[in-house]
Coordinates of C-alpha atoms and ligand atoms in Angstrom, one line a residue:
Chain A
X20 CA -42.2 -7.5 -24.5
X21 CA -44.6 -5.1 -24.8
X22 CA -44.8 -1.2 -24.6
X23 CA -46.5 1.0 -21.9
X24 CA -46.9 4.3 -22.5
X25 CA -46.0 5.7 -19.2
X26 CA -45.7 9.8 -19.5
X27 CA -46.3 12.5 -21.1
X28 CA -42.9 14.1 -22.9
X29 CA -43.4 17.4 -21.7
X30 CA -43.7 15.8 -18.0
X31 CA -40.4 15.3 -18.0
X32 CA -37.9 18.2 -19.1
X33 CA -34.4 18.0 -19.8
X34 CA -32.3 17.3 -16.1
X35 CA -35.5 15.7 -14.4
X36 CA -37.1 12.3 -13.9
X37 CA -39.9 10.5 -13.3
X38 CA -41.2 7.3 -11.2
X39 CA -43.5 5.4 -12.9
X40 CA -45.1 1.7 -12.3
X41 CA -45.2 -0.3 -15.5
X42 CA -46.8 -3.8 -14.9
X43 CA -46.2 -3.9 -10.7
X44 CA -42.0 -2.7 -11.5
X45 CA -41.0 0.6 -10.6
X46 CA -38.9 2.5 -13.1
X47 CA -37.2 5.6 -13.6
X48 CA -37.3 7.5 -16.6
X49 CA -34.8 10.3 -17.0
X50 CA -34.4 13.0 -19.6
X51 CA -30.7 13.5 -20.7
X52 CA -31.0 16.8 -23.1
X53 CA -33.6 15.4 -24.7
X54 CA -33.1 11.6 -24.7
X55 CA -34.7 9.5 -22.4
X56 CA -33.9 6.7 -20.6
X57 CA -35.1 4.3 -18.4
X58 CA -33.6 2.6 -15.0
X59 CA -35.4 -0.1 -12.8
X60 CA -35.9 1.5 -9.3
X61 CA -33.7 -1.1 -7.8
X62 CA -30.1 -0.8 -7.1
X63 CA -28.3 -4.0 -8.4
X64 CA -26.2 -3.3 -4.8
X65 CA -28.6 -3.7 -2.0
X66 CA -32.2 -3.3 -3.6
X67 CA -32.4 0.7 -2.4
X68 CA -34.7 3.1 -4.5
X69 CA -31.9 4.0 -7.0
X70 CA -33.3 6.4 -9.2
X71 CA -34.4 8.4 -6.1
X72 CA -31.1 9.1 -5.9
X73 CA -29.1 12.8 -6.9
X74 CA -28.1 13.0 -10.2
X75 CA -24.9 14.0 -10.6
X76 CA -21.8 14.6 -12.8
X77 CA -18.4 12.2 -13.1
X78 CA -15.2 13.7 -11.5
X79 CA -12.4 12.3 -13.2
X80 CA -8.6 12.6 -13.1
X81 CA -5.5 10.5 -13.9
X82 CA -3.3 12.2 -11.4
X83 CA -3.7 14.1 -8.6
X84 CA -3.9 18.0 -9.3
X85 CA -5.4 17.1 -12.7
X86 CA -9.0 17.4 -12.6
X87 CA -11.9 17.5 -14.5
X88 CA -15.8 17.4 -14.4
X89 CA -17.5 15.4 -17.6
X90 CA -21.0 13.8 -17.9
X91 CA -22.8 17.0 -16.1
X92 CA -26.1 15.5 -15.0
X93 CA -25.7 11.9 -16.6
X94 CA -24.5 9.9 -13.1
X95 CA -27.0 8.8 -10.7
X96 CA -26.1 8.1 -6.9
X97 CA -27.8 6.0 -5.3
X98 CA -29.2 7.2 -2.3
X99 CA -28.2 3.9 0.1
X100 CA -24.3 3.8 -0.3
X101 CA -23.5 5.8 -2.7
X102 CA -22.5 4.3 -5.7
X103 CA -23.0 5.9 -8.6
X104 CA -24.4 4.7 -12.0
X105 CA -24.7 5.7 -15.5
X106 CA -27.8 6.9 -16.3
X107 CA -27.5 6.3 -20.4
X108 CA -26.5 2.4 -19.6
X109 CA -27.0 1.3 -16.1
X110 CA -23.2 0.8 -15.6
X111 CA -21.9 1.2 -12.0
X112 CA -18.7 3.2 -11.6
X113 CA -17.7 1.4 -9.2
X114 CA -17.7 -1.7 -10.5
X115 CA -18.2 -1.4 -14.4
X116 CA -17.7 -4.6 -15.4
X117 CA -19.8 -6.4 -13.0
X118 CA -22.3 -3.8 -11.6
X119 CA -24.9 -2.6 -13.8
X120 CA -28.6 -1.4 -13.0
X121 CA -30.8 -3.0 -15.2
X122 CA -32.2 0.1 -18.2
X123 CA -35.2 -0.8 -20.0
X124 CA -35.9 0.7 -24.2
X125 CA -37.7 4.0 -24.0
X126 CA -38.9 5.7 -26.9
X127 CA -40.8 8.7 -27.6
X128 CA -43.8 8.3 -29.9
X129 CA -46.6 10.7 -31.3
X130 CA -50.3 8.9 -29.6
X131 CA -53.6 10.1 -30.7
X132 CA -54.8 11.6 -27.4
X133 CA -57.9 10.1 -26.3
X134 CA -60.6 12.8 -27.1
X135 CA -63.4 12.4 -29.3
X136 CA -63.6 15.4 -31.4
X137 CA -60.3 16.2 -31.5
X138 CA -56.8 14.7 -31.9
X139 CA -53.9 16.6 -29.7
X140 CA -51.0 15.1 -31.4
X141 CA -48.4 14.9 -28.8
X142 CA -45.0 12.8 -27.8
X143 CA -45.8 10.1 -25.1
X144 CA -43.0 8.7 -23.8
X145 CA -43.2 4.6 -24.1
X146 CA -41.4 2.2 -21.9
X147 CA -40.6 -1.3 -23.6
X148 CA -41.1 -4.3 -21.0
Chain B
X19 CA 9.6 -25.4 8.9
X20 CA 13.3 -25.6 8.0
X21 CA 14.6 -23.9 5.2
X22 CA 15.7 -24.5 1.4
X23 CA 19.1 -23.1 0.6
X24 CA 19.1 -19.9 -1.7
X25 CA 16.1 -18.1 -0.8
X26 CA 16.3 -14.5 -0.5
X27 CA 16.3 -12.9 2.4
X28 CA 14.3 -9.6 2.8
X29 CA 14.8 -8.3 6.1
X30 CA 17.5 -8.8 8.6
X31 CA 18.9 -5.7 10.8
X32 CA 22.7 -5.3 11.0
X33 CA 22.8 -2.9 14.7
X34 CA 24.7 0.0 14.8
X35 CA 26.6 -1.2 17.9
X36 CA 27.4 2.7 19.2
X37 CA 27.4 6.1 17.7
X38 CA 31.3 6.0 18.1
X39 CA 31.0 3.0 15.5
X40 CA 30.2 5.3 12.9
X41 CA 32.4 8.5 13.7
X42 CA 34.9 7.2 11.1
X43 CA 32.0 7.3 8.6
X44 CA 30.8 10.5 8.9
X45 CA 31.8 14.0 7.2
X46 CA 34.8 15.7 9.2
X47 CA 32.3 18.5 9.8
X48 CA 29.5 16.3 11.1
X49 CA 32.5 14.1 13.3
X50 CA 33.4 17.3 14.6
X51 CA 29.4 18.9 15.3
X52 CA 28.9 15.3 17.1
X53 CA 32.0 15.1 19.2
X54 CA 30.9 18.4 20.1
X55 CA 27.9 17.8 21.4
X56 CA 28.9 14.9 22.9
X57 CA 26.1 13.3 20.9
X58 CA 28.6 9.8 20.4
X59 CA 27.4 8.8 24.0
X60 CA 24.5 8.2 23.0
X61 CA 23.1 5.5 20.9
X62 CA 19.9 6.8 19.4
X63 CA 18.2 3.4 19.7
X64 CA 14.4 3.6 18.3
X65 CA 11.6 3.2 20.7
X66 CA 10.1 1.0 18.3
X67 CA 12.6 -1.7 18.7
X68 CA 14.6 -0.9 22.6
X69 CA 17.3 -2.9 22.7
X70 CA 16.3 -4.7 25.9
X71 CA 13.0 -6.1 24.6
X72 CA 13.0 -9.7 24.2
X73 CA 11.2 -8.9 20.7
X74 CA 14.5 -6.9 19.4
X75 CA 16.8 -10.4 19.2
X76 CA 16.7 -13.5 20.1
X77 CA 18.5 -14.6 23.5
X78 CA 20.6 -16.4 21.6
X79 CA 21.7 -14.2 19.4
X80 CA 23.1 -11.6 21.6
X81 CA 26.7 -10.7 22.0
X82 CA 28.6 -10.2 25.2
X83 CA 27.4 -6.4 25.1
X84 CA 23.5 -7.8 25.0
X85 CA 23.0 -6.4 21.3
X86 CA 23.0 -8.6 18.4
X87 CA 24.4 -8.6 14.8
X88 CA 26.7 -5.6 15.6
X89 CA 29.1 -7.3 13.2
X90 CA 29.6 -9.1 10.0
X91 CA 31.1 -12.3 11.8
X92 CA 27.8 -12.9 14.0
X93 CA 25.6 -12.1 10.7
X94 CA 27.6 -14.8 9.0
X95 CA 28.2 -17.5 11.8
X96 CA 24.2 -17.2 13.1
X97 CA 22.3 -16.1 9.5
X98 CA 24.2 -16.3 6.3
X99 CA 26.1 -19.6 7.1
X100 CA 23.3 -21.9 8.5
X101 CA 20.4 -20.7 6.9
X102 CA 22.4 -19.9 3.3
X103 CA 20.7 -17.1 1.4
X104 CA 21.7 -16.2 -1.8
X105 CA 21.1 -12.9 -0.4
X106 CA 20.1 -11.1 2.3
X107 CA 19.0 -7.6 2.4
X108 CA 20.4 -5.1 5.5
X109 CA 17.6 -2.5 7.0
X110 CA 19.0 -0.7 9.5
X111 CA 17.0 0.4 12.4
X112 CA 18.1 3.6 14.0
X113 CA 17.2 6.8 15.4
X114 CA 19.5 8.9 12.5
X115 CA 16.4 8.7 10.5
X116 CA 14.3 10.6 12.3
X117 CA 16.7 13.1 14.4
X118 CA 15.1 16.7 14.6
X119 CA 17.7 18.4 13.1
X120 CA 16.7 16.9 9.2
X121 CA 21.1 18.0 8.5
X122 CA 21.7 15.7 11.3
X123 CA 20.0 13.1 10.6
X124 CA 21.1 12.9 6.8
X125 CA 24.8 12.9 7.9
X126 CA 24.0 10.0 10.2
X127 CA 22.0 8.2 7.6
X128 CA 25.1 8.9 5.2
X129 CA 27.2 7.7 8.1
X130 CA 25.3 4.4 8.2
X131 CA 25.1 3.6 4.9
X132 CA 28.8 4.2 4.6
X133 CA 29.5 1.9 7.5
X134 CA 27.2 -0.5 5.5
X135 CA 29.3 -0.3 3.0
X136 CA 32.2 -1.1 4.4
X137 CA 31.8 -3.5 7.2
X138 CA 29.0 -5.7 5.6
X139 CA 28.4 -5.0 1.3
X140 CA 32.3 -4.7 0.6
X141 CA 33.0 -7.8 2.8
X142 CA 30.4 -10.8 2.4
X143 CA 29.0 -11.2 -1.6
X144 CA 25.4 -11.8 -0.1
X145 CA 24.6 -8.9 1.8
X146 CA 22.5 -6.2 0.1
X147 CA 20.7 -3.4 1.8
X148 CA 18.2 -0.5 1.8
X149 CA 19.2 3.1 1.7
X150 CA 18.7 4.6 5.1
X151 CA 17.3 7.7 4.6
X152 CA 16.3 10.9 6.7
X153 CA 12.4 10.2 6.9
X154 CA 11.3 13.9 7.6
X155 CA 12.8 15.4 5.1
X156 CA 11.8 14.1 1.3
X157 CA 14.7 16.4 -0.3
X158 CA 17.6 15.5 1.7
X159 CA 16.5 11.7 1.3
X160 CA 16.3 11.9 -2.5
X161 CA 19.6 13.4 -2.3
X162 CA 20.8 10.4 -0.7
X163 CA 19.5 7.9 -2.6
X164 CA 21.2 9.9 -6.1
X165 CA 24.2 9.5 -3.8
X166 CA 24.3 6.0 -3.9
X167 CA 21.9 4.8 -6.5
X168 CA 24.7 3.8 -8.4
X169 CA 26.2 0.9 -5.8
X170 CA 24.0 -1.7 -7.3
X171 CA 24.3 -3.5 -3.5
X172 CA 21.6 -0.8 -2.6
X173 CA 17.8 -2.8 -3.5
X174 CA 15.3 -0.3 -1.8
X175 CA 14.7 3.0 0.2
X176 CA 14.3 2.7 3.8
X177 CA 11.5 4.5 5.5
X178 CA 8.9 4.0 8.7
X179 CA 5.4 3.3 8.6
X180 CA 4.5 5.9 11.2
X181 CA 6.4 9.6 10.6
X182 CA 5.6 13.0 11.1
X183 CA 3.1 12.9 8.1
X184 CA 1.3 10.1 6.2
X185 CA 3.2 8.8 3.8
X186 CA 1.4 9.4 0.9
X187 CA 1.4 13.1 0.9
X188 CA 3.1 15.0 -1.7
X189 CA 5.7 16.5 0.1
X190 CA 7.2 13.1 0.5
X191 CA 6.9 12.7 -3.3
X192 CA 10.4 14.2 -4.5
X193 CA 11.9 10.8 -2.5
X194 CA 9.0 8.4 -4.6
X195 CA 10.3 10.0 -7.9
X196 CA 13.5 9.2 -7.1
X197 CA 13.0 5.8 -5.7
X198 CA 11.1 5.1 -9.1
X199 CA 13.9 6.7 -11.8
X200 CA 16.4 4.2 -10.0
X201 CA 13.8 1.3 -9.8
X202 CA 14.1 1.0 -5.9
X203 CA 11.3 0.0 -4.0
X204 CA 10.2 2.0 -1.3
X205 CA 10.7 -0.4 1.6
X206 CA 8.0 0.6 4.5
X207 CA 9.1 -0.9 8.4
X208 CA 7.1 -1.0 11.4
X209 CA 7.9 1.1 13.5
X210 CA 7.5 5.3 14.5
X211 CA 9.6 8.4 14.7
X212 CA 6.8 8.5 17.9
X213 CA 6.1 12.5 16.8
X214 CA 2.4 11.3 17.4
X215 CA 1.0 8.3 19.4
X216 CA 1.6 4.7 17.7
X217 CA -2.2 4.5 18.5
X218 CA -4.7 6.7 16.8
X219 CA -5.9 6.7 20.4
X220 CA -3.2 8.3 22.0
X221 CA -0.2 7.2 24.0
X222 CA -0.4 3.8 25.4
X223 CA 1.3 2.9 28.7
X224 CA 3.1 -0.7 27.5
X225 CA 5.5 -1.7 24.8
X226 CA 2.7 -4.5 23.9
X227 CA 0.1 -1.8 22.7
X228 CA 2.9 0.2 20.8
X229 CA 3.9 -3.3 19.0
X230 CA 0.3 -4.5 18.0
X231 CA -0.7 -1.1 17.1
X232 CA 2.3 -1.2 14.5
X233 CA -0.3 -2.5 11.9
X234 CA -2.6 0.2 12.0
X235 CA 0.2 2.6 11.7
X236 CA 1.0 0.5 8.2
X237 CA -2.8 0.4 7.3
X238 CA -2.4 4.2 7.7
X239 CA 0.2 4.5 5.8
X240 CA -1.0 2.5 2.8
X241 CA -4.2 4.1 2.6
X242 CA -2.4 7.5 2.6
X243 CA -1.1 5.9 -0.4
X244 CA -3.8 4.8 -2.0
X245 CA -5.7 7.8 -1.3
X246 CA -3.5 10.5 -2.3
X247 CA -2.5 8.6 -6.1
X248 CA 0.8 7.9 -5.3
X249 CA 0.7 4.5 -7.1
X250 CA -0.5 6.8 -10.1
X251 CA 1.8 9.4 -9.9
X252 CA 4.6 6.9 -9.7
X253 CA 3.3 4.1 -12.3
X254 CA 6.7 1.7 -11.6
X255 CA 7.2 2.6 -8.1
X256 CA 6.7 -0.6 -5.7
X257 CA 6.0 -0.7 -2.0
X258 CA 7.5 -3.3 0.2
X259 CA 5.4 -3.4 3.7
X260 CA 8.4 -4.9 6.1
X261 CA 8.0 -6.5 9.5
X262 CA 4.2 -5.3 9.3
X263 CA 2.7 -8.8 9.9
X264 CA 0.2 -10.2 7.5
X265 CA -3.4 -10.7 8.9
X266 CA -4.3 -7.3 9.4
X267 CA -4.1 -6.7 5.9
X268 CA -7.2 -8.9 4.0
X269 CA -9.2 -7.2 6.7
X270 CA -7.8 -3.5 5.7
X271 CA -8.5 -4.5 1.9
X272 CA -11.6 -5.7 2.5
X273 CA -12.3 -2.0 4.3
X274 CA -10.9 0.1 1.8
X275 CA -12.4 -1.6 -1.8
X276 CA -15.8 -1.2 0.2
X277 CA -15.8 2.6 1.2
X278 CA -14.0 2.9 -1.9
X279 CA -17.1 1.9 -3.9
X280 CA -19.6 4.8 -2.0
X281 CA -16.8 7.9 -2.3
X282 CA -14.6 6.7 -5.8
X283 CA -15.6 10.5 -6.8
X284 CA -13.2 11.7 -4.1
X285 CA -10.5 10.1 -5.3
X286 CA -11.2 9.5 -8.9
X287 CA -7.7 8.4 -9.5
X288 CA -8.2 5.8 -8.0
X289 CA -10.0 3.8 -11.5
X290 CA -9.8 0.2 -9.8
X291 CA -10.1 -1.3 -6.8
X292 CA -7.7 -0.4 -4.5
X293 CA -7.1 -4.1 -3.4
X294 CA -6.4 -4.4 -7.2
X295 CA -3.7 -2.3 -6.8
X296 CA -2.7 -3.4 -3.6
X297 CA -1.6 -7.0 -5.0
X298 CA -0.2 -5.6 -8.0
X299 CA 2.2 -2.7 -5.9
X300 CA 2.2 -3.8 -2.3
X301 CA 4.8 -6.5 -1.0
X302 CA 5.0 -7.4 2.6
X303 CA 7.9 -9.5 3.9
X304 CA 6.9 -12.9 5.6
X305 CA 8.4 -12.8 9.6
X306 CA 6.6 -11.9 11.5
X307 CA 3.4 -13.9 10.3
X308 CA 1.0 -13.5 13.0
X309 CA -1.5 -16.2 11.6
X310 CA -2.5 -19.0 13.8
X311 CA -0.3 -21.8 13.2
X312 CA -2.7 -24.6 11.7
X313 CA -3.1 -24.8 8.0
X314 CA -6.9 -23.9 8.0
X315 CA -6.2 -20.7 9.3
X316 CA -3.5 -19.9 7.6
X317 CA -4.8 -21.2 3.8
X318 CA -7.5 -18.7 4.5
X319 CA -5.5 -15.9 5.3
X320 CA -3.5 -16.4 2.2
X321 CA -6.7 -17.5 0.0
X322 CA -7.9 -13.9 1.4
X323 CA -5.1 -11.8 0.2
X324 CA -5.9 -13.4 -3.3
X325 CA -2.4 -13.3 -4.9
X326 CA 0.7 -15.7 -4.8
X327 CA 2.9 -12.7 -5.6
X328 CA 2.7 -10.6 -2.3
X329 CA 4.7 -12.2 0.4
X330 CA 8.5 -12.0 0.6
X331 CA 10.6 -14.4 2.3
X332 CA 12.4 -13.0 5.3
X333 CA 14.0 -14.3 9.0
X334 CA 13.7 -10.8 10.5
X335 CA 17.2 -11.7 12.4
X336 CA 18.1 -11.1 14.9
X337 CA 14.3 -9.8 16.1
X338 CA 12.8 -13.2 18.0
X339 CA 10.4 -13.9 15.8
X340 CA 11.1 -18.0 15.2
X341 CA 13.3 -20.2 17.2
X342 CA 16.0 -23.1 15.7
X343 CA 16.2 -22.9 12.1
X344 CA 12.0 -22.4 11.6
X345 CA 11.9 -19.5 9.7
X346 CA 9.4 -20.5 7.7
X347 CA 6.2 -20.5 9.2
X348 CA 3.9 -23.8 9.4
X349 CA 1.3 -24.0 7.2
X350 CA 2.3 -22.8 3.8
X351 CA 1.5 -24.9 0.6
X352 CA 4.5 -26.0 -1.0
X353 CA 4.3 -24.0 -4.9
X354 CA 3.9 -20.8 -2.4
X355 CA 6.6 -21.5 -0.7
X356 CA 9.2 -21.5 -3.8
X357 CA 7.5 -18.4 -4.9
X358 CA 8.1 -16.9 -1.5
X359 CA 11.5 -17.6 -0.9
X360 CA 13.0 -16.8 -4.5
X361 CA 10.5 -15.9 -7.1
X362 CA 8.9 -12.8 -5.3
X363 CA 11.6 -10.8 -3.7
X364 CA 13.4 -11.4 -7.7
X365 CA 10.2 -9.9 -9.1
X366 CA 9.9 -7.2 -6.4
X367 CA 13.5 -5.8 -6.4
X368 CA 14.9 -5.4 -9.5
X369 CA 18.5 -5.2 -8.4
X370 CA 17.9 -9.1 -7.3
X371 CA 16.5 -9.8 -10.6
X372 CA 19.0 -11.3 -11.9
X373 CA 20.2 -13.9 -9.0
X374 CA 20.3 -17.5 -10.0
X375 CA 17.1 -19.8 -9.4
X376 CA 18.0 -21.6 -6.0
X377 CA 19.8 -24.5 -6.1
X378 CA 22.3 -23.4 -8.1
X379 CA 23.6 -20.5 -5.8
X380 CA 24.6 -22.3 -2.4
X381 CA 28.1 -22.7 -2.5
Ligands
FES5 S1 -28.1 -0.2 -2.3 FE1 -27.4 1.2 -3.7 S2 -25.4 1.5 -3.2 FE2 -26.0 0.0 -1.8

């Protein structure tokens, strides 16, 4: 395992994402309010992009006529069939037992910035794979 | 395959033999309203099941008149003595259900139900029977069923897989509350009040296409169902499919648990597969079982619904669905069959729950 710094912080602001290629994999990194995390661009359903997909909020209810909207923003769909995942842990809605998309450890760091008289301390958001 | 003494039987149709038949059972207002109308000459037989149709009873089965089990003597001489049920459950087929007028067709329904009462439930220990009930109007069939909840004799509500609306939508709901305080099933059989096509596709021309398409009319009505929460709304209420046939239905669960998966936000509800629920909630009685008759075919179909619990015993009599004493289909593996015969219909109906395990009930 091994970290890759992959993106700027500021690249990505809250309710936005971003593809990036870490060794050959294609992964999507999405910022939650401030958290990020990381999905592998692969739906564990038939292989489409997944983190292509809209992001979207859970509808819930019990019963019908009692509804409610939670998670705004923290459900991706994928953009084949439409199941939807959770973007914090990869689990499918669908089938959260034995569906999940696989999430990778993301982390934000401050880097030294690579100039050579000065030093732009900045978060760089790293990608552990 | 021949039979085991005791199993429970969980479909055979008494026939109202004429609308006279039941003039003594009806209100004096609604005797009166019917003699009136000179509505007694008719017979209100359902389209779904004419009473010419070699489907409808088995040739020979029927009484000098050409109908069969019009009485309690042919039910006993050609069902209840040779194949010996501990029980047997009565689900009247008639056009009372679904009459226009929703007043007229509870006072028939109550009319039936009476005459249930008292030419087959108060005469022979092992008849039960479902609650006929007006299927266009929720209300009036709740009222029913708090009529006669209390008659223990009663197992399950009596409705049609095909009415003027799907079954699962909510103004059918005041009958599924009901049907759940009491802990009767809501007993679902093919067949059509015919306000729309028994094909999605419009009206067919032959009695074959109206039969066959009988199972998309029940997959209908179980996805209406599914879809519209009724299994959450009504957490103990069960749903017995009756005379819907069985193969359609891994293929129908197969189709639902996989759209399910792409559109589960439209019916959030819905928390589990619906197949899930389906084998937990659904029961479907056994005659007729369309499956190929080889043990391959039929192992698969049952390895495909994935439960032991679903299937009901039932002959279907008088309906010509089995000739002799076959009533049991070939093909089914012998644990399944015990289940089938006693086990399920106990766990499915509570009023039957507490019957004695076969063997010990054939007198
Ligand atoms: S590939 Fe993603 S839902 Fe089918």
């Amino acid at each position: 395992m091994a970290k890759h710094v992959v993106a700027r912080a500021s690249e990505i602001p809250p309710g936005h994402r971003k593809i990036v290629s870490v060794r050959g994999r294609e992964i999507g990194i999405f910022n939650l309010g401030g958290e990020f995390f990381a999905l592998f661009n692969r739906c564990p359903h038939q292989g489409a992009a997944l983190c292509t997909g809209e992001i979207v909020s859970r509808l819930e209810s019990t019963i019908p006529g009692d509804y409610r909207l939670s998670r705004p923003g923290e459900m991706l769909r994928c953009p084949w069939h439409c199941w939807e995942f959770d973007i914090r842990t990869g689990q499918s809605w669908c089938e959260s037992n034995s569906v999940h998309a696989r999430t990778f450890p993301v982390t934000t760091e401050p880097l030294a910035a690579e100039t050579v008289d000065v030093t732009i301390a900045e978060r760089y958001v790293v990608v552990t794979l | 395959m021949t039979l085991q003494h005791g199993a429970i039987d969980c479909d055979i149709h008494p026939t109202v033999p004429s609308v006279r038949d039941l003039l003594p059972h009806l209100e004096p207002y609604w005797r009166e309203h019917i003699l009136r109308r000179g509505l007694e000459r008719d017979n209100f037989d359902i389209s779904a099941y004419p009473s010419g149709s070699p489907l409808t009873s088995r040739p020979d089965w029927r009484g000098a008149g050409g109908l069969a089990a019009t009485n309690l003597a042919s039910i006993q001489a050609q069902l209840l003595d040779p194949f010996r049920p501990s029980a047997a459950i009565c689900n009247v087929l008639h056009g009372a259900q679904m009459m226009m007028s929703e007043d007229l067709s509870l006072a028939l329904c109550r009319g039936i139900n009476n005459w249930l009462i008292a030419e087959f439930l108060d005469r022979d220990p092992r008849l039960r029977a479902s609650i006929t009930v007006p299927i266009h109007s929720a209300e009036l069939a709740a009222e029913e069923v708090e009529r006669l909840a209390g008659d223990q004799r009663f197992v399950q509500v009596l409705l049609l897989a095909m009415a003027e609306v799907p079954l699962g939508r909510r103004q059918m709901w005041p009958l599924y509350r009901v049907a759940e305080k009491y802990g009767l099933p809501i007993g679902i059989h093919a067949g059509s009040s015919f306000r729309h096509p028994p094909s999605a596709g419009g009206w067919g021309s032959l009695y074959l296409e109206d039969y066959v398409s009988f199972a998309q009319g029940f997959a209908g009505a179980l996805n209406s169902l599914l879809a519209e929460g009724v299994f959450q709304k009504f957490p103990d209420l069960k749903v017995v499919l009756i005379e819907s046939g069985v193969t359609w239905m891994p293929a129908s669960m197969w189709r639902i648990d996989k759209t399910w998966r792409g559109v589960r936000s439209e019916v959030p509800w819905l928390a589990q597969l619906p197949t899930e629920i389906i084998r937990d909630r659904v029961r479907m009685t056994l005659q007729p079982f369309d499956a190929p008759p080889d043990v391959a075919a039929v192992t698969r179909v049952l390895e495909q619904l994935g439960s032991d619990d679903m299937l009901l015993f039932s002959t279907d009599y008088p309906h010509w669905q089995f000739d002799g004493m076959d009533a049991l289909p070939a093909g089914l593996p012998p644990a399944l069959i015990q289940k089938i015969l006693f086990d399920n219909p106990r766990a499915t109906y509570p009023r039957l729950a507490a019957l004695h395990p076969v063997g010990e009930t054939t007198s």
